[in-house]
Tab-separated table of C-alpha atoms in Angstrom:
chain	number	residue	atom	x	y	z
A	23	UNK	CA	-194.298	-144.795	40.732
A	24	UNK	CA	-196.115	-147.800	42.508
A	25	UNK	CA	-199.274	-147.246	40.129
A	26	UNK	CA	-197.635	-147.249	37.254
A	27	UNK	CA	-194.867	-149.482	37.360
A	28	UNK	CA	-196.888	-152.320	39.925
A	29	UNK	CA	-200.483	-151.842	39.584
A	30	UNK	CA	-200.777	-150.367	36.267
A	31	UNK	CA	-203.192	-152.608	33.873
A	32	UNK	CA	-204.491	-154.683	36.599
A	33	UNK	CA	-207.911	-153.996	34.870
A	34	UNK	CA	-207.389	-155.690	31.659
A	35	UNK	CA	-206.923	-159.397	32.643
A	36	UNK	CA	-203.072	-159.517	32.426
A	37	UNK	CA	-202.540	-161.749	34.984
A	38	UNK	CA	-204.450	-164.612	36.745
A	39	UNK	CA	-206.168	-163.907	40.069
A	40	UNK	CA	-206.428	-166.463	42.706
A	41	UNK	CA	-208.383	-166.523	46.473
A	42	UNK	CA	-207.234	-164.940	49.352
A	43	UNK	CA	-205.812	-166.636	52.662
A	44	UNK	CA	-209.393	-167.020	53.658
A	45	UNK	CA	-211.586	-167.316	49.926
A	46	UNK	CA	-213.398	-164.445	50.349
A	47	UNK	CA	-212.092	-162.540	47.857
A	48	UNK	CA	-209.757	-162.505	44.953
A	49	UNK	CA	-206.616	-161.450	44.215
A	50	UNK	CA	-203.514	-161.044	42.064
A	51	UNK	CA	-201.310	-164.374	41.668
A	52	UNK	CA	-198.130	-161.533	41.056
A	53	UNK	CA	-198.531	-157.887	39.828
A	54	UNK	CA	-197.734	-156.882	36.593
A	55	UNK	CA	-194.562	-155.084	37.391
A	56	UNK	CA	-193.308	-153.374	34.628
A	57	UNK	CA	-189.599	-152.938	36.350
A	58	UNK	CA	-187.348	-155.895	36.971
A	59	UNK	CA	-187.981	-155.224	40.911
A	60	UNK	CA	-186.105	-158.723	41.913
A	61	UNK	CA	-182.743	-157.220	40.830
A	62	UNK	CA	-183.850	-153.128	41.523
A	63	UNK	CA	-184.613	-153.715	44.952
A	64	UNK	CA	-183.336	-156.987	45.697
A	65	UNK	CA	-184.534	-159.464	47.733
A	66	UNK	CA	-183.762	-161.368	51.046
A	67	UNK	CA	-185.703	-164.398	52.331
A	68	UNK	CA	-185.689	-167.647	54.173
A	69	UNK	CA	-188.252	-170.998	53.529
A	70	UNK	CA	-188.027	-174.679	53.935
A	71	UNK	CA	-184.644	-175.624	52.758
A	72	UNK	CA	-183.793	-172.719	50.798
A	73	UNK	CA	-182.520	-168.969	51.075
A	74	UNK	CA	-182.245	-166.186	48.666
A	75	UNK	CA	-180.301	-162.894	49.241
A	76	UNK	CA	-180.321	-161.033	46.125
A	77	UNK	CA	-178.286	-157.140	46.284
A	78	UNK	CA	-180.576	-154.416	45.098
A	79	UNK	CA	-179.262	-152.483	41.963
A	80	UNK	CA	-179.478	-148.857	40.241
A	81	UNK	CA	-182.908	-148.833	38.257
A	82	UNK	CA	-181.272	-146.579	35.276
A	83	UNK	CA	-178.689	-149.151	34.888
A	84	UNK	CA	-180.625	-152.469	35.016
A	85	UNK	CA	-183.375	-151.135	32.609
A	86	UNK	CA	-180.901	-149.761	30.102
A	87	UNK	CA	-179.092	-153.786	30.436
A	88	UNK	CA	-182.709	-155.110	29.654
A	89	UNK	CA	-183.646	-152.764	27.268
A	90	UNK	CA	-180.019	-153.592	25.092
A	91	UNK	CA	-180.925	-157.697	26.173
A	92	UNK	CA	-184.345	-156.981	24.129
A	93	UNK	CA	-182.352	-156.009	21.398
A	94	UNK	CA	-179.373	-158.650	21.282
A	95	UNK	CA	-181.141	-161.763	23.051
A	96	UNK	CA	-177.656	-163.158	22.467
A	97	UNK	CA	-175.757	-160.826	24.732
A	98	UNK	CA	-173.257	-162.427	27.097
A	99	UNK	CA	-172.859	-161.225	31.101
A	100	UNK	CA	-169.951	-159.040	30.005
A	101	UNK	CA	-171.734	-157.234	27.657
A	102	UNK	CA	-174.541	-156.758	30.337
A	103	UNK	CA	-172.214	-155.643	33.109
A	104	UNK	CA	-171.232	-152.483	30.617
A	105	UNK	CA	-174.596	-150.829	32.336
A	106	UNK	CA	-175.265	-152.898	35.447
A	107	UNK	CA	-171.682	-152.163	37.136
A	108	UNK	CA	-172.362	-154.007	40.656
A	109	UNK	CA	-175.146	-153.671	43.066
A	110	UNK	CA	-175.957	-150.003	43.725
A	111	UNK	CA	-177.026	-150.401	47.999
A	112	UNK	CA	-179.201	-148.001	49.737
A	113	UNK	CA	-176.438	-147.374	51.916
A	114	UNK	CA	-173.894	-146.679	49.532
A	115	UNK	CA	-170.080	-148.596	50.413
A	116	UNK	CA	-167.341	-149.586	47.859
A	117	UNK	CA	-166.975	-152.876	46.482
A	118	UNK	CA	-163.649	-154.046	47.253
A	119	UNK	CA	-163.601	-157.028	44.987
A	120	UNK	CA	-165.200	-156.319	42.223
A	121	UNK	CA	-163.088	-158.667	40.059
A	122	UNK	CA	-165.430	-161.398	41.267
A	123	UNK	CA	-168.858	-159.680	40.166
A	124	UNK	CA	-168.747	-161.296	36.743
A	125	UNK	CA	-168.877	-164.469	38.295
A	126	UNK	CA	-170.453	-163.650	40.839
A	127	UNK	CA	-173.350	-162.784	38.046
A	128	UNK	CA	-173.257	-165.829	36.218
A	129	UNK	CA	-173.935	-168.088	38.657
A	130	UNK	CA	-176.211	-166.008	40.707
A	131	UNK	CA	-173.914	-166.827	43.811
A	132	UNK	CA	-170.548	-165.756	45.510
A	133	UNK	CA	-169.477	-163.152	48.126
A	134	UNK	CA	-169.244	-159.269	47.492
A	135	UNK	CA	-166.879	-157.510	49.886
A	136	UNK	CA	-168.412	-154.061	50.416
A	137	UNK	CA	-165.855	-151.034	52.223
A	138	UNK	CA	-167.609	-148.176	53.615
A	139	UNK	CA	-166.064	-144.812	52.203
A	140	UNK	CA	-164.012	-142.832	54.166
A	141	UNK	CA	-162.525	-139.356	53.654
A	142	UNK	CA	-159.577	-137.545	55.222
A	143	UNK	CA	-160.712	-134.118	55.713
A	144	UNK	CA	-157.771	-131.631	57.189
A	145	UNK	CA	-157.237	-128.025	56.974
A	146	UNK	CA	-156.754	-125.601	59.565
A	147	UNK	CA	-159.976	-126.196	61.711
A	148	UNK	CA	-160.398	-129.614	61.519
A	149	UNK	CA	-158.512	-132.923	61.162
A	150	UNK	CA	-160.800	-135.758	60.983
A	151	UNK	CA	-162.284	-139.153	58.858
A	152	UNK	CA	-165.661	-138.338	57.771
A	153	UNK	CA	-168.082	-141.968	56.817
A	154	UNK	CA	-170.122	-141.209	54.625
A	155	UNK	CA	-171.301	-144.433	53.358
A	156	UNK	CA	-171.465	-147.675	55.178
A	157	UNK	CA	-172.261	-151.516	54.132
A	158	UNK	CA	-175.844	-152.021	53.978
A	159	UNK	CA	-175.536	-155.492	56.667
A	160	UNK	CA	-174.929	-152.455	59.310
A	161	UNK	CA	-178.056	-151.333	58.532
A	162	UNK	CA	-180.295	-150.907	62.164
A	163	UNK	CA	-177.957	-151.361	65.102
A	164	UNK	CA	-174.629	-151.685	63.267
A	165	UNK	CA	-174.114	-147.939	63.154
A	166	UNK	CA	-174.199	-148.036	67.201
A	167	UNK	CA	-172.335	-151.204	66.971
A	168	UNK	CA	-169.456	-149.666	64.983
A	169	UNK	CA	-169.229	-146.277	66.986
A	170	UNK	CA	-168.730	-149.201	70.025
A	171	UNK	CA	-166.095	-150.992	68.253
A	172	UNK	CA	-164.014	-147.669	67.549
A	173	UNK	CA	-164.447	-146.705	71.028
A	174	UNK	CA	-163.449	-149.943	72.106
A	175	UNK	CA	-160.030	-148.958	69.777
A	176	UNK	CA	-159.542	-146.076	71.274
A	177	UNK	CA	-159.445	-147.396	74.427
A	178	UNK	CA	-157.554	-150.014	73.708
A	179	UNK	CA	-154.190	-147.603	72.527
A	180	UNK	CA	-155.000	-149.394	68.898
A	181	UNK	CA	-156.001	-146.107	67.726
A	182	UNK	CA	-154.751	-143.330	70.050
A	183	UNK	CA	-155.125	-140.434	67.645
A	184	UNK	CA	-158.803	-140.395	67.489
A	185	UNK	CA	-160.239	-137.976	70.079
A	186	UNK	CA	-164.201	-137.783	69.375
A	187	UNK	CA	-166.470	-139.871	68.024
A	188	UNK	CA	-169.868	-138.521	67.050
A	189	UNK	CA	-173.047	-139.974	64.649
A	190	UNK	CA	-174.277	-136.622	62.905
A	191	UNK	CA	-175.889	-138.772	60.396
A	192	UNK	CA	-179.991	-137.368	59.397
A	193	UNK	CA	-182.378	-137.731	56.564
A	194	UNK	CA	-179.576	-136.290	54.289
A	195	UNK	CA	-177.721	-139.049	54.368
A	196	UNK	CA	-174.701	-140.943	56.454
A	197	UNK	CA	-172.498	-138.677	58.425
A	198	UNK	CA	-170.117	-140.367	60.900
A	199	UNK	CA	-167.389	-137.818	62.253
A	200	UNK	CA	-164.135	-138.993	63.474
A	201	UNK	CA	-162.229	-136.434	64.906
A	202	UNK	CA	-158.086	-136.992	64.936
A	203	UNK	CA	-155.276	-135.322	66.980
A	204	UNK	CA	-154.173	-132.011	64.962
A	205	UNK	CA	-150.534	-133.963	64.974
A	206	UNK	CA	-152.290	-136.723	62.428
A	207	UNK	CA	-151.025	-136.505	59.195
A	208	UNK	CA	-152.394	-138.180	55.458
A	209	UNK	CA	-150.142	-141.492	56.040
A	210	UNK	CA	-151.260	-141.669	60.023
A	211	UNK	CA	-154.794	-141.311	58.533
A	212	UNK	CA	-154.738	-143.928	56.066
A	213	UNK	CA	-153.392	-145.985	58.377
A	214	UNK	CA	-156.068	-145.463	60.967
A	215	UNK	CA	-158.405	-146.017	57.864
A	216	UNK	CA	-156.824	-149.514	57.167
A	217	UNK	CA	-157.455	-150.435	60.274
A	218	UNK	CA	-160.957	-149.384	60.490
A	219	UNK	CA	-162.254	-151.509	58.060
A	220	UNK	CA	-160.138	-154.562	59.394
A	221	UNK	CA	-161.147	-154.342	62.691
A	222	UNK	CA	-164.915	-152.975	62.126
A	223	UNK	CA	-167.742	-153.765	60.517
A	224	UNK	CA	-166.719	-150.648	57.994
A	225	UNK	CA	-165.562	-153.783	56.120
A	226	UNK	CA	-168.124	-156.306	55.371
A	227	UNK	CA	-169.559	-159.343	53.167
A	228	UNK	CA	-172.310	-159.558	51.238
A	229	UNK	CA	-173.723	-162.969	50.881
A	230	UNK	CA	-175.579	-163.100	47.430
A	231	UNK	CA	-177.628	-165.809	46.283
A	232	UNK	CA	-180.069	-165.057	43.478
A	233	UNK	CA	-182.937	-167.773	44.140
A	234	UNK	CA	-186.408	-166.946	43.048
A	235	UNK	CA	-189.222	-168.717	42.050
A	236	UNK	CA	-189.250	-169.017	38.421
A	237	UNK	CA	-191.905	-170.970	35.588
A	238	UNK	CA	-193.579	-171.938	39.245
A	239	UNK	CA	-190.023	-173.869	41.047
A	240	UNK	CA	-186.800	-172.539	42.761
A	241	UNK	CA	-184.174	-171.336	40.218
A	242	UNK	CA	-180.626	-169.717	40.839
A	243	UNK	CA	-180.742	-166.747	38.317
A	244	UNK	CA	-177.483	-165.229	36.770
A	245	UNK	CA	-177.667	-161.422	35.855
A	246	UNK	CA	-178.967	-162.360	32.165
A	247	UNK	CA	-181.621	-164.862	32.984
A	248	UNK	CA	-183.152	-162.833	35.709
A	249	UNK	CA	-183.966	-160.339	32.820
A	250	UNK	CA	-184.867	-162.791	30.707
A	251	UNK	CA	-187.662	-164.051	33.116
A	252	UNK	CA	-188.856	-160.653	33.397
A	253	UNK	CA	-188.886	-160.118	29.967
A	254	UNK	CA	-190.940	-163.010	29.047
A	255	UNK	CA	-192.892	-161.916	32.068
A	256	UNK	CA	-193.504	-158.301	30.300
A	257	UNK	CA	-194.568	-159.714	26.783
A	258	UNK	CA	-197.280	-161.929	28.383
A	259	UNK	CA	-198.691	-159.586	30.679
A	260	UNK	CA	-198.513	-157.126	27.157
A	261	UNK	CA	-200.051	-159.660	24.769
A	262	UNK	CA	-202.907	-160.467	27.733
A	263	UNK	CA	-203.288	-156.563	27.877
A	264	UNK	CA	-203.762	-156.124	23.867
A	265	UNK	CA	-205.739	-159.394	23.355
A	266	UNK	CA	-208.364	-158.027	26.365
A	267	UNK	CA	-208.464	-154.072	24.975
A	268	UNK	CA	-208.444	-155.964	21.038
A	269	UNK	CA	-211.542	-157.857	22.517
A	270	UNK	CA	-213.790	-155.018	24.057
A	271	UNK	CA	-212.623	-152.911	21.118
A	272	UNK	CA	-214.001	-155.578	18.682
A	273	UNK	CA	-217.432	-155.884	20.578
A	274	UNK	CA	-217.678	-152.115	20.550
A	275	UNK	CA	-217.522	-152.446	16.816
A	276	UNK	CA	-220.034	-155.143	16.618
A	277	UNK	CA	-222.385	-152.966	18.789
A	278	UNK	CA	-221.991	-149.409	16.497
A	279	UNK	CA	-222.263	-151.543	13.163
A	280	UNK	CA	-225.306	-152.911	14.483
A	281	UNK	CA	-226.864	-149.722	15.664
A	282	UNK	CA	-225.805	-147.605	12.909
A	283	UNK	CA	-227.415	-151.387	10.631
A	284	UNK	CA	-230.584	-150.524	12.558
A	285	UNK	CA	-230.908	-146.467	12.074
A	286	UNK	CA	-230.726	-147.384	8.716
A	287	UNK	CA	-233.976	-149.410	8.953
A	288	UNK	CA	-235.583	-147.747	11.756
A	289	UNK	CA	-239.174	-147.649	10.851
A	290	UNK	CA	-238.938	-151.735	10.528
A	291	UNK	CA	-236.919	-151.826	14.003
A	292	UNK	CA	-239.615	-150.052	16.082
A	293	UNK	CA	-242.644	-151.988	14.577
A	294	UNK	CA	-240.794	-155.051	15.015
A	295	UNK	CA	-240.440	-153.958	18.742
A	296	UNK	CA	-243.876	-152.681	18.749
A	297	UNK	CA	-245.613	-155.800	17.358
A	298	UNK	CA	-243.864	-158.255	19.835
A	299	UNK	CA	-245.486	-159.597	22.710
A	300	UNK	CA	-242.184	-160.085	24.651
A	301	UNK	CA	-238.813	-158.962	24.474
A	302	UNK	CA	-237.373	-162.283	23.670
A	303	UNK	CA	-239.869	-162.341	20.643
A	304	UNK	CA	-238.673	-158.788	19.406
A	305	UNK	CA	-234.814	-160.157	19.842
A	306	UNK	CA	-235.199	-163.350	18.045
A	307	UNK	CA	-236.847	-161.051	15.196
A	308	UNK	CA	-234.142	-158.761	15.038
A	309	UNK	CA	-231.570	-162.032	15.080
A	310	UNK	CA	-233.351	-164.393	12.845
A	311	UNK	CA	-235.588	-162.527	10.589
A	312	UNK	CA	-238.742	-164.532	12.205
A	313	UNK	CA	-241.674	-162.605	12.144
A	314	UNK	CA	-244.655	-165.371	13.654
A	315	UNK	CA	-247.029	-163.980	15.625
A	316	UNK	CA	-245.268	-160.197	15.875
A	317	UNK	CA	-248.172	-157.627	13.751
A	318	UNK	CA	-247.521	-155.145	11.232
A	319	UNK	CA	-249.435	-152.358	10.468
A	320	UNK	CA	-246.595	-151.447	7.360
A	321	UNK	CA	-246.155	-154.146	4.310
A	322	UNK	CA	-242.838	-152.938	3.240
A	323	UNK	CA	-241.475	-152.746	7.411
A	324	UNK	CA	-242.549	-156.371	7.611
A	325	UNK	CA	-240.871	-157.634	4.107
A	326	UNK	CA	-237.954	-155.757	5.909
A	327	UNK	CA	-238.047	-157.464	9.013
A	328	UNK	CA	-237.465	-160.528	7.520
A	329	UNK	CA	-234.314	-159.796	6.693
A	330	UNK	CA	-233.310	-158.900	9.707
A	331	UNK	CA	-229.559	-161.002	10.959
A	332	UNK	CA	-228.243	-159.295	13.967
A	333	UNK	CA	-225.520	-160.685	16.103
A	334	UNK	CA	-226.696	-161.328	19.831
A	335	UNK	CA	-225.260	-158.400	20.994
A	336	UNK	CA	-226.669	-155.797	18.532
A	337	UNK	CA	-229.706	-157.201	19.336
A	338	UNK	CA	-229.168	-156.585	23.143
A	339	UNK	CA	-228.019	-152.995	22.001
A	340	UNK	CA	-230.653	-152.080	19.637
A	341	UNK	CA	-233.596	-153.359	21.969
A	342	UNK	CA	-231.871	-151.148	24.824
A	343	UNK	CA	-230.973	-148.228	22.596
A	344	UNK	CA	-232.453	-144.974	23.934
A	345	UNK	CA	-234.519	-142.956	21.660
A	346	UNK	CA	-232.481	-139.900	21.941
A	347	UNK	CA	-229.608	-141.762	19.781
A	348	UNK	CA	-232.452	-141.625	17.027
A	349	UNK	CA	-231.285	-138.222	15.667
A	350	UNK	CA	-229.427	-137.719	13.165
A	351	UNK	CA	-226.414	-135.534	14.840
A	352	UNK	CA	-226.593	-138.651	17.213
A	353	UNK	CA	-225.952	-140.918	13.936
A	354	UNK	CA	-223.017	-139.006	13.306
A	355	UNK	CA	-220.987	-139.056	16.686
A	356	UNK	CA	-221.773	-143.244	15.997
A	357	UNK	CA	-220.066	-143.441	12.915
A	358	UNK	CA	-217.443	-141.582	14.047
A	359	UNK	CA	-216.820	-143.256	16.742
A	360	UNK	CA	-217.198	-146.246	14.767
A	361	UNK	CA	-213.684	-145.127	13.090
A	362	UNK	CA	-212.214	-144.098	16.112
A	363	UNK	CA	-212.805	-147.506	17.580
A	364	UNK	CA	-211.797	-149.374	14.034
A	365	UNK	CA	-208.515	-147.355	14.025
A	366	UNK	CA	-207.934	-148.727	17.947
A	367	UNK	CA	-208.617	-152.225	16.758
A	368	UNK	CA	-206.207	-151.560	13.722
A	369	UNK	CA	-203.689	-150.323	16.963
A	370	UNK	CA	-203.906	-152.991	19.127
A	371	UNK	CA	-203.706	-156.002	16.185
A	372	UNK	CA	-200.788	-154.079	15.245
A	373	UNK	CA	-198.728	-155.628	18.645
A	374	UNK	CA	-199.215	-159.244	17.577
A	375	UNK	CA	-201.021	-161.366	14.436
A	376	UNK	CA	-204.842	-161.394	14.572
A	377	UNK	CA	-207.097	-161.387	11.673
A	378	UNK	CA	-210.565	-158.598	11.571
């Protein structure tokens, strides 16, 4: 998942590379991430001046919101929030006012009340609340904190009907065990439940405020212009991508033409090479058609030769072309990959206007 949706690309040019802490080597200005990642798994942060504490969010339902924003640039937040619902936390919890979300995520600010959930589980073995989710600000010591708190209840005669508290939470997933007096019936238990999230940290608030560095300065993002940032974001890093692959693409063309060009007049190419003094002297030959000083032992290879107008390149090519590529199934595999690589360039112009 990292590889392809973080480093994926990083090859091609599509973004700008800068030093390191200490200029010894270089390295990405941002990745290329290919996921909105500031609103999937949110961010918190402090600097000079300014804070950002941004909720993290279910990655099906953000990319399905940019995906339709792609499509209807004009959307409004409402018609957003149809597949982004609310923040989606690692640690689960209920958001107990969700009426304010839509506000909430158009100005990229507000409060989000988060409940943990809480089930009443009776029959004839057991009578007890089971947490199963909690706010993520308990995250670390707040579990230990909250077990405290209820104790601290209990003790207290606020809640007399618990009997056992015990954390049988594991890498399945939240599991906090309340046990209750047998006597304890649906009402006592909502009850106890109300006051569990008034008195504990079951009940908690979510500061949010969606700052991130956008264009290069601090901006407060709403829900639709954090998508729109990475949207812009994705069509640069795609039309750096296709512009770099377009490139190599074109001078692999510009290298088969010329080799295939120079198969076709073989005989004049190796006495050419074979008459210079120098390498530079064969290359300018093969570029410009000037034949001073280079001998011929052929008439018709020399009357050839000056006709020679080679690009740079296929002059590089040709004068380091090995003579196995001389045989005619070798001719072959060039032209056809000759079409293979014009039907790529065809491809990639196809993703934005060029001209071949």
């Amino acid at each position: 998942i990292a590889q392809e949706n973080y480093l994926a690309d990083l090859d091609k040019k599509v973004v700008d590379y800068v030093p390191n802490y200490d200029e010894t080597e270089k390295e990405p200005e941002v990745l290329p991430v290919k996921i909105p990642n500031f609103l999937i798994n949110g961010s918190e942060g402090i600097a000079v001046g300014m804070t950002t504490s941004t909720p993290s969010h279910n990655l099906v339902e953000v990319l399905k919101a940019e995906e339709y924003l792609i499509d209807n640039p004009d959307a409004g937040i409402e018609d957003l929030m149809e597949f982004v619902k609310g923040p989606d936390f690692p640690t689960g919890g209920i958001v107990a006012n969700s009426d304010d979300l839509l506000e909430i995520y158009k100005t990229g600010t507000g409060k989000i009340r988060v409940q943990g959930r809480v089930t009443h589980e009776k029959n004839r073995q057991v009578n007890r609340l089971v947490i199963t989710e909690i706010p993520y600000t308990m995250i670390g010591a707040g579990i230990a904190n909250l077990l405290n708190d209820v104790a601290m209840l209990v003790d207290s005669k606020q809640i007399p009907d618990i009997v056992d508290i015990s954390n049988q939470s594991s890498k399945e997933g939240i599991k906090i065990v309340l046990d209750l007096k047998k006597s304890v019936s649906e009402e006592d238990a909502e009850r106890i439940k109300i006051i569990l999230l008034s008195k504990t940290k079951l009940e908690d608030t979510f500061g949010v405020n969606m700052l991130a560095i956008a264009d290069g300065r601090p901006e407060t993002l709403s829900l639709k212009s954090a998508l729109e940032h990475h949207i812009n974001f994705l069509f640069d890093v795609n039309q750096r991508k296709y512009t770099t692959m377009l490139t190599k693409e074109n001078e692999k063309a510009e290298v088969q033409e010329g080799l295939i060009k120079a198969i076709d007049v073989l005989d004049a190419v190796i006495e050419t090479i074979r008459g210079s003094k120098t390498k530079a002297e064969a290359k300018e030959c093969l570029m410009t058609g000037k034949i001073d000083n280079i001998k011929y032992r052929i008439a018709e290879d020399k009357k050839i030769a000056k006709t020679f107008d080679f690009t740079e390149m296929q002059a590089d090519a040709i004068l380091d072309m090995r003579l196995s590529r001389l045989i005619g199934l070798e001719l072959e595999a060039l032209k056809k990959e000759n079409e293979k690589t014009k039907k790529n360039i065809e491809k990639y112009c196809g993703h934005f206007q060029c001209k071949n």
